[in-house]
XYZ file of C-alpha atoms in Angstrom:
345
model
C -119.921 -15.756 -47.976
C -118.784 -19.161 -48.404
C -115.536 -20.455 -49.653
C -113.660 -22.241 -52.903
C -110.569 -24.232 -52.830
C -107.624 -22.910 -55.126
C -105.279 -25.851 -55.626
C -105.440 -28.558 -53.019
C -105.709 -26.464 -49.963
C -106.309 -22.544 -50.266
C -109.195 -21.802 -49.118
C -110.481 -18.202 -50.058
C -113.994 -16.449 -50.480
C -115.879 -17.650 -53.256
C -115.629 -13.864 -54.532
C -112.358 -12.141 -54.351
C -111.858 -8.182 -54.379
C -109.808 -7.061 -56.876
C -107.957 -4.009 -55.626
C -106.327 -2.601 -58.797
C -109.091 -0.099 -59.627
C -108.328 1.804 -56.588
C -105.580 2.916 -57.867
C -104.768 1.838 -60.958
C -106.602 1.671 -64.727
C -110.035 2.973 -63.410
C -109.986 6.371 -63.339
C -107.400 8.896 -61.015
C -106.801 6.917 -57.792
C -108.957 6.985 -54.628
C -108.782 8.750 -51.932
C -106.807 6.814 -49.477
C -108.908 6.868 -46.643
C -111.409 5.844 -48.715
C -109.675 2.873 -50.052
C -109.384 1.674 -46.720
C -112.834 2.375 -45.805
C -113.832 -0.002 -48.857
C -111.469 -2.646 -48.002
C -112.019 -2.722 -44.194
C -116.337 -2.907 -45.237
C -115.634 -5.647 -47.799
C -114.011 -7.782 -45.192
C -117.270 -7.475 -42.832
C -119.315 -8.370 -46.071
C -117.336 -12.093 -45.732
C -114.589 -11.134 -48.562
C -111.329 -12.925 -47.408
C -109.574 -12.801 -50.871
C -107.795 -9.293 -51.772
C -105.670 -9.371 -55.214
C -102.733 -6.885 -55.236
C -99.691 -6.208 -57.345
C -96.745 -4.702 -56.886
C -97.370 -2.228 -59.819
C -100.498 -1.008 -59.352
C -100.219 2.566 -59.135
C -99.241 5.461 -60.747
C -95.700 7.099 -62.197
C -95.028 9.165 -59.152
C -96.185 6.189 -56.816
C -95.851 2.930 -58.482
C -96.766 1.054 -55.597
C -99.617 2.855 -53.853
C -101.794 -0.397 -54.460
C -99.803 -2.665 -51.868
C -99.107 -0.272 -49.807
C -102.613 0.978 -49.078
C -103.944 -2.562 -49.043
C -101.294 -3.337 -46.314
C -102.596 -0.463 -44.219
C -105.983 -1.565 -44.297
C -105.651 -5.140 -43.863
C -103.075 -5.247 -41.412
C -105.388 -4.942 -38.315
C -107.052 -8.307 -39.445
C -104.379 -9.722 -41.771
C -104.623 -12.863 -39.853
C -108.457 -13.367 -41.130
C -107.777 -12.579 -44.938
C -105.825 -13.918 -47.700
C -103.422 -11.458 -50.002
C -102.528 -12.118 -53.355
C -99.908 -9.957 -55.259
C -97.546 -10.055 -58.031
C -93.881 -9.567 -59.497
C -92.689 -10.168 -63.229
C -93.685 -6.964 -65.154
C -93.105 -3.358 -64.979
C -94.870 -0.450 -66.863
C -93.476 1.320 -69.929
C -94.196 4.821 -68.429
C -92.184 6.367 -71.570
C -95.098 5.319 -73.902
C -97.845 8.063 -74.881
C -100.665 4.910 -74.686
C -103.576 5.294 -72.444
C -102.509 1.700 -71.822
C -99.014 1.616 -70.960
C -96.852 -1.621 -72.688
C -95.941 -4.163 -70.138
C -92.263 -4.995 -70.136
C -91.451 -8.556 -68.125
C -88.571 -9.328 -65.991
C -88.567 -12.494 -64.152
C -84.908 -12.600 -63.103
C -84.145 -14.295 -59.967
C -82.887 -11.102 -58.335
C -85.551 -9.198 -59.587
C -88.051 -11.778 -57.966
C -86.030 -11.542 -54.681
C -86.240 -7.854 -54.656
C -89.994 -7.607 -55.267
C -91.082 -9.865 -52.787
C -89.059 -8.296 -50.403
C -90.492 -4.758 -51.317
C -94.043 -6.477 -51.479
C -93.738 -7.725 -48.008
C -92.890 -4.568 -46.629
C -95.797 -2.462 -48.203
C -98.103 -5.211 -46.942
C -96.842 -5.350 -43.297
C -97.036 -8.905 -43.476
C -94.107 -11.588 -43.215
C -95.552 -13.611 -45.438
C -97.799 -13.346 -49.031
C -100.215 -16.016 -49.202
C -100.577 -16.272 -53.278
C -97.834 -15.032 -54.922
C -98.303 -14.976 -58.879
C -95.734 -14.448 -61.701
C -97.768 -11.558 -63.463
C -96.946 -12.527 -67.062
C -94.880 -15.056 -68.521
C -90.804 -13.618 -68.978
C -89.279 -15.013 -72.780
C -86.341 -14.405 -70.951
C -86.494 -16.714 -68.516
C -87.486 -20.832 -67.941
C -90.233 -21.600 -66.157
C -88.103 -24.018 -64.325
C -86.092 -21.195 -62.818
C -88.910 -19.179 -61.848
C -90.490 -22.273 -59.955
C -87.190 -22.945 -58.390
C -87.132 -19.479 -57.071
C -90.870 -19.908 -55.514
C -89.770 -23.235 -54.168
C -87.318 -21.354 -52.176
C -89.756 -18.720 -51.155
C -92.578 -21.430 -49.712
C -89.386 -23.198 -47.709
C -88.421 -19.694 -45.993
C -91.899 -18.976 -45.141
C -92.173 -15.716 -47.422
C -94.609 -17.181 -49.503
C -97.503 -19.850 -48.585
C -98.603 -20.683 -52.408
C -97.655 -19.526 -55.900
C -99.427 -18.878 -58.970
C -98.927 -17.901 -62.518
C -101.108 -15.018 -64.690
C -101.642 -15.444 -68.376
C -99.762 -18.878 -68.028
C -100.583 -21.026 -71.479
C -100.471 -25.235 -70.556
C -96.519 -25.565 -71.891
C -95.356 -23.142 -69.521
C -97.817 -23.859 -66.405
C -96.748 -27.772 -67.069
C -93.058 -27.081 -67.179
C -93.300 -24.413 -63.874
C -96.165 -26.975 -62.158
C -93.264 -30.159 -62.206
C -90.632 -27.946 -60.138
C -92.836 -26.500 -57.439
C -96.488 -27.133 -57.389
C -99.214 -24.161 -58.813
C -101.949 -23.125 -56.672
C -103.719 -20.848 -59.208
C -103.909 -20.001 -62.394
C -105.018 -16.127 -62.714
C -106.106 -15.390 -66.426
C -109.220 -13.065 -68.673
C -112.297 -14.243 -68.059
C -115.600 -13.382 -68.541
C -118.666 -14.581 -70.947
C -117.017 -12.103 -73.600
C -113.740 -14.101 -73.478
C -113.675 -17.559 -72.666
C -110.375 -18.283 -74.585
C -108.971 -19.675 -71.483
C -111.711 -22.245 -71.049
C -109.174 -24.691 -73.089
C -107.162 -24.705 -70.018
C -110.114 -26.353 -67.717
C -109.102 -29.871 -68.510
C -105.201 -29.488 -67.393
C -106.377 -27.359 -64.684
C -108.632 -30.305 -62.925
C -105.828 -32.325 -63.969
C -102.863 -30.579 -61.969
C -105.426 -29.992 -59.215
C -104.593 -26.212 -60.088
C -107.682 -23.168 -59.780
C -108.486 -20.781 -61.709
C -108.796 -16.811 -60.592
C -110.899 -14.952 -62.870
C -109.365 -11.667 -63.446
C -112.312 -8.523 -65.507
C -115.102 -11.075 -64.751
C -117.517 -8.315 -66.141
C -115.661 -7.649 -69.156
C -114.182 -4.467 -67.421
C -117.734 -3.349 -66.293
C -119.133 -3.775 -69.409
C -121.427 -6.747 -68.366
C -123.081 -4.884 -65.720
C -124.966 -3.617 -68.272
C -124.494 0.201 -66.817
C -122.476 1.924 -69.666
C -124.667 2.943 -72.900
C -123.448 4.611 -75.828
C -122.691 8.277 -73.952
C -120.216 6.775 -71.009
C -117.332 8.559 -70.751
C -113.985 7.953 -69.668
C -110.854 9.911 -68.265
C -108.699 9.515 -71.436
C -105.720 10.027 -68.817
C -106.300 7.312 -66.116
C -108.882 4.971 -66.779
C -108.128 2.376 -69.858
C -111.692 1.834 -70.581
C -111.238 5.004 -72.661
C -109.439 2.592 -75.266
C -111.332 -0.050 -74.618
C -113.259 -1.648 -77.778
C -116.780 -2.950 -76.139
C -116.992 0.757 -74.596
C -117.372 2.093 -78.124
C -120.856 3.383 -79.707
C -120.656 0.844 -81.991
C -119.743 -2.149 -79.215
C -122.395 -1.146 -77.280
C -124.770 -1.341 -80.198
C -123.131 -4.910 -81.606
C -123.419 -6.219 -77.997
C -127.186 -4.966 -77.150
C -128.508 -8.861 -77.521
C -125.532 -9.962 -75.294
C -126.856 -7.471 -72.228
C -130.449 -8.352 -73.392
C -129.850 -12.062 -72.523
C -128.597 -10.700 -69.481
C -130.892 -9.040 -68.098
C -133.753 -11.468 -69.202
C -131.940 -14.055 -66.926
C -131.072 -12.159 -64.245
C -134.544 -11.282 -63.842
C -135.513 -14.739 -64.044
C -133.459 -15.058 -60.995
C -133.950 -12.266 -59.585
C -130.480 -10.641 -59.602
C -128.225 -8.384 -61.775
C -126.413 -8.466 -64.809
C -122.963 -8.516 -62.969
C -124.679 -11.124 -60.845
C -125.541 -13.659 -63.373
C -122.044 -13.006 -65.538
C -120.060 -14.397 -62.297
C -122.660 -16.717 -61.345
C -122.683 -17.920 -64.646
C -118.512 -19.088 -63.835
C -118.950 -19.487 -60.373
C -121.475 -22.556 -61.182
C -119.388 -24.008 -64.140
C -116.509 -24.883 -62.059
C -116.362 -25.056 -57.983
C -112.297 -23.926 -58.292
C -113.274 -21.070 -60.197
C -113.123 -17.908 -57.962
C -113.536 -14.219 -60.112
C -111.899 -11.228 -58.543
C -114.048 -8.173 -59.877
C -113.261 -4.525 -58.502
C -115.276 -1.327 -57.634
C -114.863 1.330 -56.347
C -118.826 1.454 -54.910
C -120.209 0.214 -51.960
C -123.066 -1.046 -53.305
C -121.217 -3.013 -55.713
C -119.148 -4.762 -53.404
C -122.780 -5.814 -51.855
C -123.623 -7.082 -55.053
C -120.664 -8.844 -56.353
C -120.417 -10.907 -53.296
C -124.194 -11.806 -53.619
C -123.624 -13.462 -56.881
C -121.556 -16.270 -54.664
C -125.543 -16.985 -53.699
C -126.958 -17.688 -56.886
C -127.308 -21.134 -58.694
C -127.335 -22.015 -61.745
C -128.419 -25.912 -62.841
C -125.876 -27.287 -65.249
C -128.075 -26.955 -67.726
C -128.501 -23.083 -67.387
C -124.667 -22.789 -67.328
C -124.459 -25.443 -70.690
C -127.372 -23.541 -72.310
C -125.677 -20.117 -71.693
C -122.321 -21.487 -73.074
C -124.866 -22.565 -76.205
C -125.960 -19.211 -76.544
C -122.786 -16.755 -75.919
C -121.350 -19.176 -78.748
C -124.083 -17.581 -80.960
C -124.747 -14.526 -79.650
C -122.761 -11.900 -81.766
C -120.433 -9.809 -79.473
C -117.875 -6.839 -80.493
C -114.363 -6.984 -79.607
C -113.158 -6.750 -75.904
C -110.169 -5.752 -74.473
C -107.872 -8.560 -74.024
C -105.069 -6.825 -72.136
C -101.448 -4.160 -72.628
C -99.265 -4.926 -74.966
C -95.666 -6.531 -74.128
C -92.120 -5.100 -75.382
C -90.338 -8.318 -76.749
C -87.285 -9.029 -78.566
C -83.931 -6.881 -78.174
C -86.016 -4.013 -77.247
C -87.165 -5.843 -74.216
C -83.712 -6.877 -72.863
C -82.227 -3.344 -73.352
C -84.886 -2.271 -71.069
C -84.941 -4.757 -68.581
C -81.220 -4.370 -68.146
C -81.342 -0.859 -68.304
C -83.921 -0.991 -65.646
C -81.059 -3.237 -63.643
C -78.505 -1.039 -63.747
């Protein structure tokens, strides 16, 4: 596969892996042994860029998504590239399908994760570390401070930000320089695209996090897809509906008239589609298939002129489209700091 350029100098497969579904959001988690399998085959497919966190898991093992990562990539860590994350935790109290996100971006708490991270990885070092949401809490100058420190001890080799909005990626960027921005993506929300301009700008990329609209743009789920109302969010997911699939049939129409046209997929031509518009835009889509992972790296192979990519834009402007998930809720306010320090205690 060949490779992108996040920031000035981190060089990563043009298509990332996405590890979260795993273990995490997609259903009950994976076998372990099986995870590894798919990891260790997506690495001989030319995949050098594996997205972690340090929450992805479940509430009796909150961390099984590093930690299984680590095991698999440790025999040829030095040929791969690990992303993961600190900042957030998950409201396990809450009855939602989609547990609340609560953030904590405390110096100690940033200190304490990337330690724990860098254990579960076997690694002494993470090579993208990303604030996973923005903290109220706490400045953006302090958390860049905190990274600055990280990149001078060697525990960290770049640093990124996920959801970041331009006041807070501007005010973070001026203390320590951003590698990548991670943020929603996908031809069902572009809302980010109003970030491209201070992107190129800062010389910062962009990691495109449910490039397929959570699956739905592989054009695979009609009307009767079902989903384990216990583990996998796409059970409260709005395109999933009956209706959403019936608002969006002209959307996967399009689709699949252009991805014949070049003879590919659906999931091909929504990634090509970004991968085309920008050359520091680098999606991260999961599976949990084989075949997929096949797939999703071929779309690094197909072109699009600019003026496919400018007459898609044209069209997915017009094109009506039902809601789409746009990601857990936070806990803010006074509610937020009684947990976080409750959680500190």
């Amino acid at each position: 596969m060949n490779t992108r350029t996040l920031g000035t100098d981190f060089e990563v497969s043009a298509v990332g892996l996405g590890c979260m579904g795993f273990s995490h959001a997609y259903g009950a988690p994976m076998v372990e042994t099986e995870t590894i399998q798919m990891l260790r085959y997506a690495c001989e497919l030319g995949y050098t860029f594996f997205d972690t966190a340090e929450i992805y898991g479940t509430p009796d093992d909150p961390n099984a998504n590093e930690r299984v990562a680590g095991e698999a990539l440790q025999p040829i860590r030095n040929h791969v590239k690990i992303a993961s994350k600190f900042g957030i935790r998950f409201d396990y109290d809450s009855p939602q399908v989609n547990k609340p996100l609560i953030p904590d971006s405390r110096p100690e708490v940033i200190r304490a994760s990337v330690e724990g991270s860098l254990k579960r990885l076997r690694t002494d070092h993470i090579d993208l570390y990303y604030q996973h949401r923005m903290d109220p809490a706490v400045e953006p100058e302090t958390v860049a401070e905190v990274m600055a420190e990280l990149i001078k001890e060697g525990k960290v080799l770049h640093w990124g930000i996920s959801e970041a909005d331009e006041n807070y990626l501007r005010r973070a960027h001026a203390v320590c320089p951003v590698t990548a921005v991670q943020n929603r993506y996908s031809m069902m929300a572009r809302q980010h695209e109003a970030l491209f301009p201070v992107l190129e700008e800062l010389k910062i990329g962009f990691v495109a996090f449910s490039p397929m609209a959570n699956g739905f743009l592989t054009g695979k789920y009609g009307k009767d897809a079902h989903f384990d109302k216990k583990y996998d969010y796409r059970s409260n997911m709005p395109q999933f509906t009956p209706e959403a699939v019936e608002q969006n049939r002209e959307l996967l129409t399009m689709l699949h008239e252009i991805a014949g046209e070049h003879r590919a997929s659906p999931a091909q031509i929504s990634m090509a589609w970004m991968l085309c518009k920008k050359p520091w835009i680098v999606p991260i889509p999961g599976t949990r298939k084989p075949e997929r992972l096949r797939e999703n790296a071929g779309a690094a192979g197909i072109y699009l002129s600019p003026e496919e990519v400018a007459d898609l834009d044209d069209l997915l402007d017009q094109i009506p489209m039902s809601a789409v998930f746009g990601g857990s809720s936070m806990k803010t306010g006074s509610g937020q700091r009684e947990d976080r320090f409750a959680a500190s205690r």
